[in-house]
PDB file of C-alpha atoms in Angstrom:
ATOM      1  CA  MET A1270      -0.343   0.028  -0.079  1.00  0.00           C
ATOM      2  CA  THR A1271       1.355   3.497  -0.750  1.00  0.00           C
ATOM      3  CA  THR A1272       2.187   5.296   2.327  1.00  0.00           C
ATOM      4  CA  PRO A1273      -0.135   8.861   2.298  1.00  0.00           C
ATOM      5  CA  PRO A1274       1.504  11.713   2.505  1.00  0.00           C
ATOM      6  CA  ALA A1275       2.575  12.865   6.128  1.00  0.00           C
ATOM      7  CA  ALA A1276       0.550  15.999   7.690  1.00  0.00           C
ATOM      8  CA  THR A1277       2.691  18.892   7.498  1.00  0.00           C
ATOM      9  CA  THR A1278       2.340  21.693  10.711  1.00  0.00           C
ATOM     10  CA  PRO A1279      -0.927  23.679  10.721  1.00  0.00           C
ATOM     11  CA  PRO A1280      -0.819  27.472   9.245  1.00  0.00           C
ATOM     12  CA  PRO A1281      -0.796  30.188  11.759  1.00  0.00           C
ATOM     13  CA  GLU A1282      -4.216  30.923  11.237  1.00  0.00           C
ATOM     14  CA  ARG A1283      -5.418  28.146  13.595  1.00  0.00           C
ATOM     15  CA  PRO A1284      -4.515  29.204  16.869  1.00  0.00           C
ATOM     16  CA  SER A1285      -6.090  32.454  16.888  1.00  0.00           C
ATOM     17  CA  ALA A1286      -6.789  32.916  20.940  1.00  0.00           C
ATOM     18  CA  PRO A1287      -4.127  33.984  22.902  1.00  0.00           C
ATOM     19  CA  GLY A1288      -1.842  31.140  24.040  1.00  0.00           C
ATOM     20  CA  GLY A1289      -1.868  29.280  20.799  1.00  0.00           C
ATOM     21  CA  ALA A1290      -5.648  27.699  21.507  1.00  0.00           C
ATOM     22  CA  THR A1291      -8.171  27.680  19.314  1.00  0.00           C
ATOM     23  CA  PRO A1292     -11.547  29.493  19.711  1.00  0.00           C
ATOM     24  CA  SER A1293     -12.971  26.471  21.194  1.00  0.00           C
ATOM     25  CA  GLU A1294     -10.309  25.952  23.700  1.00  0.00           C
ATOM     26  CA  GLU A1295      -9.741  29.330  24.545  1.00  0.00           C
ATOM     27  CA  GLY A1296     -12.727  28.719  26.714  1.00  0.00           C
ATOM     28  CA  ALA A1297     -12.090  25.444  28.324  1.00  0.00           C
ATOM     29  CA  PRO A1298     -10.478  24.220  31.463  1.00  0.00           C
ATOM     30  CA  PRO A1299      -6.883  24.011  31.639  1.00  0.00           C
ATOM     31  CA  GLU A1300      -7.193  20.232  32.989  1.00  0.00           C
ATOM     32  CA  ALA A1301      -9.463  19.709  30.364  1.00  0.00           C
ATOM     33  CA  ARG A1302      -7.190  20.852  27.412  1.00  0.00           C
ATOM     34  CA  THR A1303      -4.758  18.359  29.262  1.00  0.00           C
ATOM     35  CA  ARG A1304      -7.176  15.717  29.112  1.00  0.00           C
ATOM     36  CA  ALA A1305      -8.604  16.362  25.762  1.00  0.00           C
ATOM     37  CA  GLN A1306      -4.801  15.922  24.509  1.00  0.00           C
ATOM     38  CA  ALA A1307      -4.388  12.821  26.163  1.00  0.00           C
ATOM     39  CA  SER A1308      -7.754  11.389  24.861  1.00  0.00           C
ATOM     40  CA  ALA A1309      -6.127  12.673  21.197  1.00  0.00           C
ATOM     41  CA  HIS A1310      -3.149  10.796  21.654  1.00  0.00           C
ATOM     42  CA  GLU A1311      -4.823   7.587  22.598  1.00  0.00           C
ATOM     43  CA  LEU A1312      -6.944   7.999  19.391  1.00  0.00           C
ATOM     44  CA  ARG A1313      -4.015   8.613  16.922  1.00  0.00           C
ATOM     45  CA  ALA A1314      -1.814   5.620  18.759  1.00  0.00           C
ATOM     46  CA  ALA A1315      -5.326   3.375  17.936  1.00  0.00           C
ATOM     47  CA  LEU A1316      -5.245   4.840  14.179  1.00  0.00           C
ATOM     48  CA  GLU A1317      -2.164   3.954  13.632  1.00  0.00           C
ATOM     49  CA  SER A1318      -2.152   0.155  15.025  1.00  0.00           C
ATOM     50  CA  ALA A1319      -5.291   0.279  12.727  1.00  0.00           C
ATOM     51  CA  PRO A1320      -6.602   3.298  10.520  1.00  0.00           C
ATOM     52  CA  VAL A1321      -9.915   2.618  11.314  1.00  0.00           C
ATOM     53  CA  ILE A1322     -13.189   3.629  13.149  1.00  0.00           C
ATOM     54  CA  ALA A1323     -16.014   0.764  13.509  1.00  0.00           C
ATOM     55  CA  ILE A1324     -19.236   2.844  13.302  1.00  0.00           C
ATOM     56  CA  LEU A1325     -21.985   0.292  15.289  1.00  0.00           C
ATOM     57  CA  ARG A1326     -25.108   1.871  14.339  1.00  0.00           C
ATOM     58  CA  SER A1327     -28.401  -0.224  14.794  1.00  0.00           C
ATOM     59  CA  THR A1328     -32.127  -1.151  15.824  1.00  0.00           C
ATOM     60  CA  SER A1329     -30.706  -1.970  19.222  1.00  0.00           C
ATOM     61  CA  ALA A1330     -27.007  -1.396  21.308  1.00  0.00           C
ATOM     62  CA  ALA A1331     -27.699  -5.120  22.786  1.00  0.00           C
ATOM     63  CA  ARG A1332     -25.032  -6.665  20.779  1.00  0.00           C
ATOM     64  CA  PHE A1333     -22.648  -3.651  20.975  1.00  0.00           C
ATOM     65  CA  ALA A1334     -20.491  -5.165  23.322  1.00  0.00           C
ATOM     66  CA  GLU A1335     -19.824  -8.454  21.567  1.00  0.00           C
ATOM     67  CA  VAL A1336     -19.116  -6.740  18.266  1.00  0.00           C
ATOM     68  CA  THR A1337     -17.088  -4.522  19.671  1.00  0.00           C
ATOM     69  CA  ASP A1338     -14.763  -7.074  21.229  1.00  0.00           C
ATOM     70  CA  THR A1339     -15.059  -9.038  17.800  1.00  0.00           C
ATOM     71  CA  LEU A1340     -13.324  -6.115  16.190  1.00  0.00           C
ATOM     72  CA  LEU A1341     -10.710  -5.586  18.548  1.00  0.00           C
ATOM     73  CA  ALA A1342     -10.072  -9.219  18.977  1.00  0.00           C
ATOM     74  CA  SER A1343      -9.611  -8.840  15.199  1.00  0.00           C
ATOM     75  CA  GLY A1344      -6.912  -5.927  15.826  1.00  0.00           C
ATOM     76  CA  ILE A1345      -9.688  -2.659  15.211  1.00  0.00           C
ATOM     77  CA  ARG A1346      -8.760  -0.616  18.182  1.00  0.00           C
ATOM     78  CA  ALA A1347     -11.402   2.163  17.494  1.00  0.00           C
ATOM     79  CA  ALA A1348     -15.096   2.199  17.821  1.00  0.00           C
ATOM     80  CA  GLU A1349     -17.584   4.562  17.750  1.00  0.00           C
ATOM     81  CA  PHE A1350     -21.349   4.136  19.413  1.00  0.00           C
ATOM     82  CA  THR A1351     -23.689   5.989  17.426  1.00  0.00           C
ATOM     83  CA  LEU A1352     -26.719   7.673  19.811  1.00  0.00           C
ATOM     84  CA  THR A1353     -28.898   7.292  16.919  1.00  0.00           C
ATOM     85  CA  THR A1354     -29.122   3.741  18.043  1.00  0.00           C
ATOM     86  CA  PRO A1355     -31.559   3.111  20.505  1.00  0.00           C
ATOM     87  CA  GLY A1356     -29.778   2.167  24.036  1.00  0.00           C
ATOM     88  CA  ALA A1357     -26.450   3.334  23.183  1.00  0.00           C
ATOM     89  CA  LEU A1358     -25.698   5.699  25.935  1.00  0.00           C
ATOM     90  CA  ASP A1359     -26.633   2.652  28.386  1.00  0.00           C
ATOM     91  CA  ALA A1360     -24.707   0.319  26.197  1.00  0.00           C
ATOM     92  CA  LEU A1361     -21.492   2.983  26.123  1.00  0.00           C
ATOM     93  CA  SER A1362     -21.991   3.240  29.777  1.00  0.00           C
ATOM     94  CA  GLU A1363     -21.348  -0.427  30.472  1.00  0.00           C
ATOM     95  CA  TYR A1364     -18.478  -1.042  27.964  1.00  0.00           C
ATOM     96  CA  ALA A1365     -16.411   1.962  29.151  1.00  0.00           C
ATOM     97  CA  ALA A1366     -16.862   0.375  32.921  1.00  0.00           C
ATOM     98  CA  ASP A1367     -14.469  -2.510  31.883  1.00  0.00           C
ATOM     99  CA  ALA A1368     -13.309  -1.397  28.774  1.00  0.00           C
ATOM    100  CA  PRO A1369      -9.485  -2.780  27.426  1.00  0.00           C
ATOM    101  CA  PRO A1370      -7.093  -0.311  27.515  1.00  0.00           C
ATOM    102  CA  ALA A1371      -6.367  -0.587  23.753  1.00  0.00           C
ATOM    103  CA  LEU A1372      -9.459   0.023  22.844  1.00  0.00           C
ATOM    104  CA  ALA A1373     -10.106   4.381  22.034  1.00  0.00           C
ATOM    105  CA  LEU A1374     -14.029   3.866  22.235  1.00  0.00           C
ATOM    106  CA  GLY A1375     -16.425   6.908  21.118  1.00  0.00           C
ATOM    107  CA  ALA A1376     -19.629   8.363  20.787  1.00  0.00           C
ATOM    108  CA  GLY A1377     -21.186   9.371  17.038  1.00  0.00           C
ATOM    109  CA  THR A1378     -23.971  11.072  15.332  1.00  0.00           C
ATOM    110  CA  VAL A1379     -23.776  13.944  18.259  1.00  0.00           C
ATOM    111  CA  THR A1380     -25.526  16.712  17.406  1.00  0.00           C
ATOM    112  CA  THR A1381     -25.712  19.224  20.011  1.00  0.00           C
ATOM    113  CA  PRO A1382     -23.796  19.997  23.230  1.00  0.00           C
ATOM    114  CA  ALA A1383     -25.966  18.375  25.463  1.00  0.00           C
ATOM    115  CA  GLU A1384     -25.935  14.737  23.408  1.00  0.00           C
ATOM    116  CA  ALA A1385     -21.671  15.700  23.717  1.00  0.00           C
ATOM    117  CA  GLN A1386     -22.219  16.054  27.624  1.00  0.00           C
ATOM    118  CA  ALA A1387     -24.266  12.790  28.184  1.00  0.00           C
ATOM    119  CA  ALA A1388     -21.871  10.568  25.631  1.00  0.00           C
ATOM    120  CA  VAL A1389     -18.577  11.852  28.037  1.00  0.00           C
ATOM    121  CA  GLU A1390     -20.362  11.196  31.236  1.00  0.00           C
ATOM    122  CA  ALA A1391     -21.461   7.708  29.919  1.00  0.00           C
ATOM    123  CA  GLY A1392     -17.461   6.807  28.922  1.00  0.00           C
ATOM    124  CA  ALA A1393     -16.934   8.583  25.408  1.00  0.00           C
ATOM    125  CA  THR A1394     -13.499   9.457  25.366  1.00  0.00           C
ATOM    126  CA  TYR A1395     -13.704  11.071  21.838  1.00  0.00           C
ATOM    127  CA  LEU A1396     -16.720  12.113  20.168  1.00  0.00           C
ATOM    128  CA  ILE A1397     -18.186  12.350  15.980  1.00  0.00           C
ATOM    129  CA  THR A1398     -20.535  14.445  14.483  1.00  0.00           C
ATOM    130  CA  PRO A1399     -21.873  14.229  11.200  1.00  0.00           C
ATOM    131  CA  THR A1400     -21.944  18.227  10.533  1.00  0.00           C
ATOM    132  CA  THR A1401     -20.032  21.094  10.990  1.00  0.00           C
ATOM    133  CA  SER A1402     -20.776  21.803  14.476  1.00  0.00           C
ATOM    134  CA  THR A1403     -19.142  24.811  16.034  1.00  0.00           C
ATOM    135  CA  GLU A1404     -21.389  24.275  19.371  1.00  0.00           C
ATOM    136  CA  VAL A1405     -20.863  20.855  19.747  1.00  0.00           C
ATOM    137  CA  ILE A1406     -16.845  21.689  18.945  1.00  0.00           C
ATOM    138  CA  ALA A1407     -16.782  23.575  21.551  1.00  0.00           C
ATOM    139  CA  GLU A1408     -18.590  22.056  23.921  1.00  0.00           C
ATOM    140  CA  ALA A1409     -15.792  18.916  23.006  1.00  0.00           C
ATOM    141  CA  ALA A1410     -13.115  21.091  24.265  1.00  0.00           C
ATOM    142  CA  ARG A1411     -14.851  22.074  27.802  1.00  0.00           C
ATOM    143  CA  LEU A1412     -15.693  18.602  28.527  1.00  0.00           C
ATOM    144  CA  GLY A1413     -12.113  17.936  27.117  1.00  0.00           C
ATOM    145  CA  VAL A1414     -12.078  15.190  24.493  1.00  0.00           C
ATOM    146  CA  PRO A1415     -11.102  15.594  20.867  1.00  0.00           C
ATOM    147  CA  VAL A1416     -14.222  16.063  18.418  1.00  0.00           C
ATOM    148  CA  LEU A1417     -14.193  14.446  14.576  1.00  0.00           C
ATOM    149  CA  PRO A1418     -16.552  16.862  13.242  1.00  0.00           C
ATOM    150  CA  GLY A1419     -18.480  15.993   9.964  1.00  0.00           C
ATOM    151  CA  ALA A1420     -17.801  18.509   6.871  1.00  0.00           C
ATOM    152  CA  CYS A1421     -17.849  17.628   2.878  1.00  0.00           C
ATOM    153  CA  THR A1422     -16.717  21.032   1.113  1.00  0.00           C
ATOM    154  CA  PRO A1423     -13.063  22.553   1.881  1.00  0.00           C
ATOM    155  CA  THR A1424     -15.213  25.478   3.308  1.00  0.00           C
ATOM    156  CA  GLU A1425     -16.595  23.308   5.999  1.00  0.00           C
ATOM    157  CA  ILE A1426     -12.954  21.183   6.411  1.00  0.00           C
ATOM    158  CA  LEU A1427     -11.258  23.941   7.003  1.00  0.00           C
ATOM    159  CA  THR A1428     -14.153  25.941   9.493  1.00  0.00           C
ATOM    160  CA  ALA A1429     -14.227  22.380  11.542  1.00  0.00           C
ATOM    161  CA  TRP A1430     -10.366  22.667  12.069  1.00  0.00           C
ATOM    162  CA  ARG A1431     -10.100  26.088  12.784  1.00  0.00           C
ATOM    163  CA  ALA A1432     -12.767  26.047  15.297  1.00  0.00           C
ATOM    164  CA  GLY A1433     -10.592  23.159  16.907  1.00  0.00           C
ATOM    165  CA  ALA A1434     -11.572  19.762  15.432  1.00  0.00           C
ATOM    166  CA  THR A1435      -8.610  17.268  16.547  1.00  0.00           C
ATOM    167  CA  MET A1436      -9.159  15.211  12.817  1.00  0.00           C
ATOM    168  CA  VAL A1437     -12.045  16.080  10.632  1.00  0.00           C
ATOM    169  CA  LYS A1438     -14.991  13.690   9.400  1.00  0.00           C
ATOM    170  CA  LEU A1439     -14.870  13.881   5.824  1.00  0.00           C
ATOM    171  CA  PHE A1440     -18.556  12.359   5.123  1.00  0.00           C
ATOM    172  CA  PRO A1441     -20.155  11.390   2.814  1.00  0.00           C
ATOM    173  CA  ALA A1442     -16.939  10.030   1.595  1.00  0.00           C
ATOM    174  CA  ALA A1443     -18.463   7.791  -1.144  1.00  0.00           C
ATOM    175  CA  THR A1444     -19.910  11.199  -2.905  1.00  0.00           C
ATOM    176  CA  GLY A1445     -16.562  11.892  -4.407  1.00  0.00           C
ATOM    177  CA  GLY A1446     -14.329   8.811  -3.708  1.00  0.00           C
ATOM    178  CA  PRO A1447     -10.379   8.896  -3.341  1.00  0.00           C
ATOM    179  CA  GLU A1448     -10.444  11.087  -6.054  1.00  0.00           C
ATOM    180  CA  TYR A1449     -12.125  13.866  -4.312  1.00  0.00           C
ATOM    181  CA  LEU A1450     -10.038  13.418  -1.194  1.00  0.00           C
ATOM    182  CA  ARG A1451      -6.950  13.746  -3.090  1.00  0.00           C
ATOM    183  CA  ALA A1452      -8.273  16.965  -4.448  1.00  0.00           C
ATOM    184  CA  VAL A1453      -9.202  17.972  -1.032  1.00  0.00           C
ATOM    185  CA  ARG A1454      -6.024  17.442   0.218  1.00  0.00           C
ATOM    186  CA  ALA A1455      -3.714  19.224  -2.383  1.00  0.00           C
ATOM    187  CA  PRO A1456      -4.605  22.824  -0.710  1.00  0.00           C
ATOM    188  CA  LEU A1457      -5.072  21.885   2.733  1.00  0.00           C
ATOM    189  CA  PRO A1458      -2.448  18.970   3.310  1.00  0.00           C
ATOM    190  CA  TYR A1459      -2.098  19.527   7.163  1.00  0.00           C
ATOM    191  CA  ILE A1460      -5.564  18.559   7.876  1.00  0.00           C
ATOM    192  CA  PRO A1461      -6.571  14.841   9.459  1.00  0.00           C
ATOM    193  CA  LEU A1462      -8.997  13.692   7.227  1.00  0.00           C
ATOM    194  CA  VAL A1463     -11.392  10.362   8.523  1.00  0.00           C
ATOM    195  CA  PRO A1464     -13.325   9.687   4.564  1.00  0.00           C
ATOM    196  CA  THR A1465     -16.582   8.200   5.986  1.00  0.00           C
ATOM    197  CA  GLY A1466     -20.048   6.525   4.457  1.00  0.00           C
ATOM    198  CA  GLY A1467     -20.572   4.096   1.964  1.00  0.00           C
ATOM    199  CA  ILE A1468     -16.489   2.553   2.095  1.00  0.00           C
ATOM    200  CA  GLY A1469     -16.100  -0.964   1.009  1.00  0.00           C
ATOM    201  CA  VAL A1470     -13.725  -3.977   2.614  1.00  0.00           C
ATOM    202  CA  THR A1471     -12.104  -3.472  -0.850  1.00  0.00           C
ATOM    203  CA  GLU A1472     -12.104   0.157  -1.329  1.00  0.00           C
ATOM    204  CA  ALA A1473     -10.256   1.417   1.780  1.00  0.00           C
ATOM    205  CA  PRO A1474      -6.507   0.988   0.680  1.00  0.00           C
ATOM    206  CA  ALA A1475      -7.367   3.628  -2.223  1.00  0.00           C
ATOM    207  CA  TYR A1476      -8.835   6.154  -0.135  1.00  0.00           C
ATOM    208  CA  LEU A1477      -5.753   6.033   2.697  1.00  0.00           C
ATOM    209  CA  ALA A1478      -3.175   5.801  -0.876  1.00  0.00           C
ATOM    210  CA  ALA A1479      -5.049   9.020  -1.101  1.00  0.00           C
ATOM    211  CA  GLY A1480      -4.152  10.492   2.640  1.00  0.00           C
ATOM    212  CA  ALA A1481      -6.400   9.464   4.494  1.00  0.00           C
ATOM    213  CA  THR A1482      -5.399   9.515   7.839  1.00  0.00           C
ATOM    214  CA  ALA A1483      -8.114   6.634   9.163  1.00  0.00           C
ATOM    215  CA  LEU A1484     -11.216   5.396   7.856  1.00  0.00           C
ATOM    216  CA  GLY A1485     -15.139   5.377   9.309  1.00  0.00           C
ATOM    217  CA  MET A1486     -16.683   2.076   8.377  1.00  0.00           C
ATOM    218  CA  GLY A1487     -19.967   1.138   8.966  1.00  0.00           C
ATOM    219  CA  GLY A1488     -22.072  -1.481   6.968  1.00  0.00           C
ATOM    220  CA  PRO A1489     -19.623  -2.455   5.077  1.00  0.00           C
ATOM    221  CA  LEU A1490     -17.117  -3.658   7.688  1.00  0.00           C
ATOM    222  CA  VAL A1491     -19.799  -4.652  10.551  1.00  0.00           C
ATOM    223  CA  GLY A1492     -22.775  -5.988   8.527  1.00  0.00           C
ATOM    224  CA  ASP A1493     -25.686  -7.298  10.316  1.00  0.00           C
ATOM    225  CA  ALA A1494     -23.438  -8.463  13.383  1.00  0.00           C
ATOM    226  CA  CYS A1495     -25.154  -5.740  15.660  1.00  0.00           C
ATOM    227  CA  GLU A1496     -28.733  -7.509  14.607  1.00  0.00           C
ATOM    228  CA  GLY A1497     -27.621 -11.332  15.566  1.00  0.00           C
ATOM    229  CA  GLY A1498     -25.603 -11.824  12.623  1.00  0.00           C
ATOM    230  CA  SER A1499     -22.495 -14.199  12.589  1.00  0.00           C
ATOM    231  CA  LEU A1500     -19.381 -12.533  15.063  1.00  0.00           C
ATOM    232  CA  ALA A1501     -17.177 -14.995  12.961  1.00  0.00           C
ATOM    233  CA  ALA A1502     -17.702 -13.151   9.952  1.00  0.00           C
ATOM    234  CA  LEU A1503     -17.056 -10.063  11.053  1.00  0.00           C
ATOM    235  CA  GLY A1504     -13.790 -11.287  12.561  1.00  0.00           C
ATOM    236  CA  GLU A1505     -13.523 -12.231   8.809  1.00  0.00           C
ATOM    237  CA  ARG A1506     -14.144  -8.946   7.508  1.00  0.00           C
ATOM    238  CA  ALA A1507     -12.178  -7.276   9.435  1.00  0.00           C
ATOM    239  CA  ALA A1508      -8.949  -9.664   8.829  1.00  0.00           C
ATOM    240  CA  VAL A1509      -9.792  -8.918   5.351  1.00  0.00           C
ATOM    241  CA  LEU A1510      -9.784  -5.357   5.410  1.00  0.00           C
ATOM    242  CA  LEU A1511      -6.684  -4.974   7.838  1.00  0.00           C
ATOM    243  CA  ASP A1512      -4.711  -7.399   5.319  1.00  0.00           C
ATOM    244  CA  GLY A1513      -5.562  -4.876   2.307  1.00  0.00           C
ATOM    245  CA  ILE A1514      -4.461  -1.794   4.035  1.00  0.00           C
ATOM    246  CA  ARG A1515      -1.259  -3.361   5.260  1.00  0.00           C
ATOM    247  CA  ARG A1516      -0.321  -4.859   1.790  1.00  0.00           C
TER     248      ARG A1516
END
């Protein structure tokens, strides 16, 4: 697999608050900044091991723990419990209480500051949004957790980054594919992008070759495992995915 270009140092315009903080960090207490930095380091370490965030979305969160355990055993170290799933916060709280230290456990589809707070209280160590919500970015900074806002256009991506995004979720990725990702990275090479939405297992290497920092993958990876489907088949899909990425 072609190694994606390394991100360069962010340009001077991102830190616009005193002390080099982003606008969202300016209002956060020092201890929150410290927590966010530590959590961001853990998330990056998980993604360096396997550049995939598994997205768990279903009609019920009853099987989220088993699915996450299977993914972790397969080598995927980052999982996102989506808040649109009934029972997701309870499942997050239960899993976080005894979560393996190697796992980066986050909450997805976070659209309001109240949801951000509830997710962090339940044990999420990072937040993922479907939109460029500066309110949620600011709340994440206040809570001391990394945040990956959703964005599609270059304007949205840059807005999310300047507001304090840890990484930016390029969504929906399948609309433009790897070529769109490559085109966006040309003028914005310093922003770590995590394309998400419609990425198939066999397509994953092309996105990484185009410069993705990591990939958000739901249905093509998780399949029907959350609805009672085969966990063995899930493990096999994860193995195929990681083998393709690492070639």
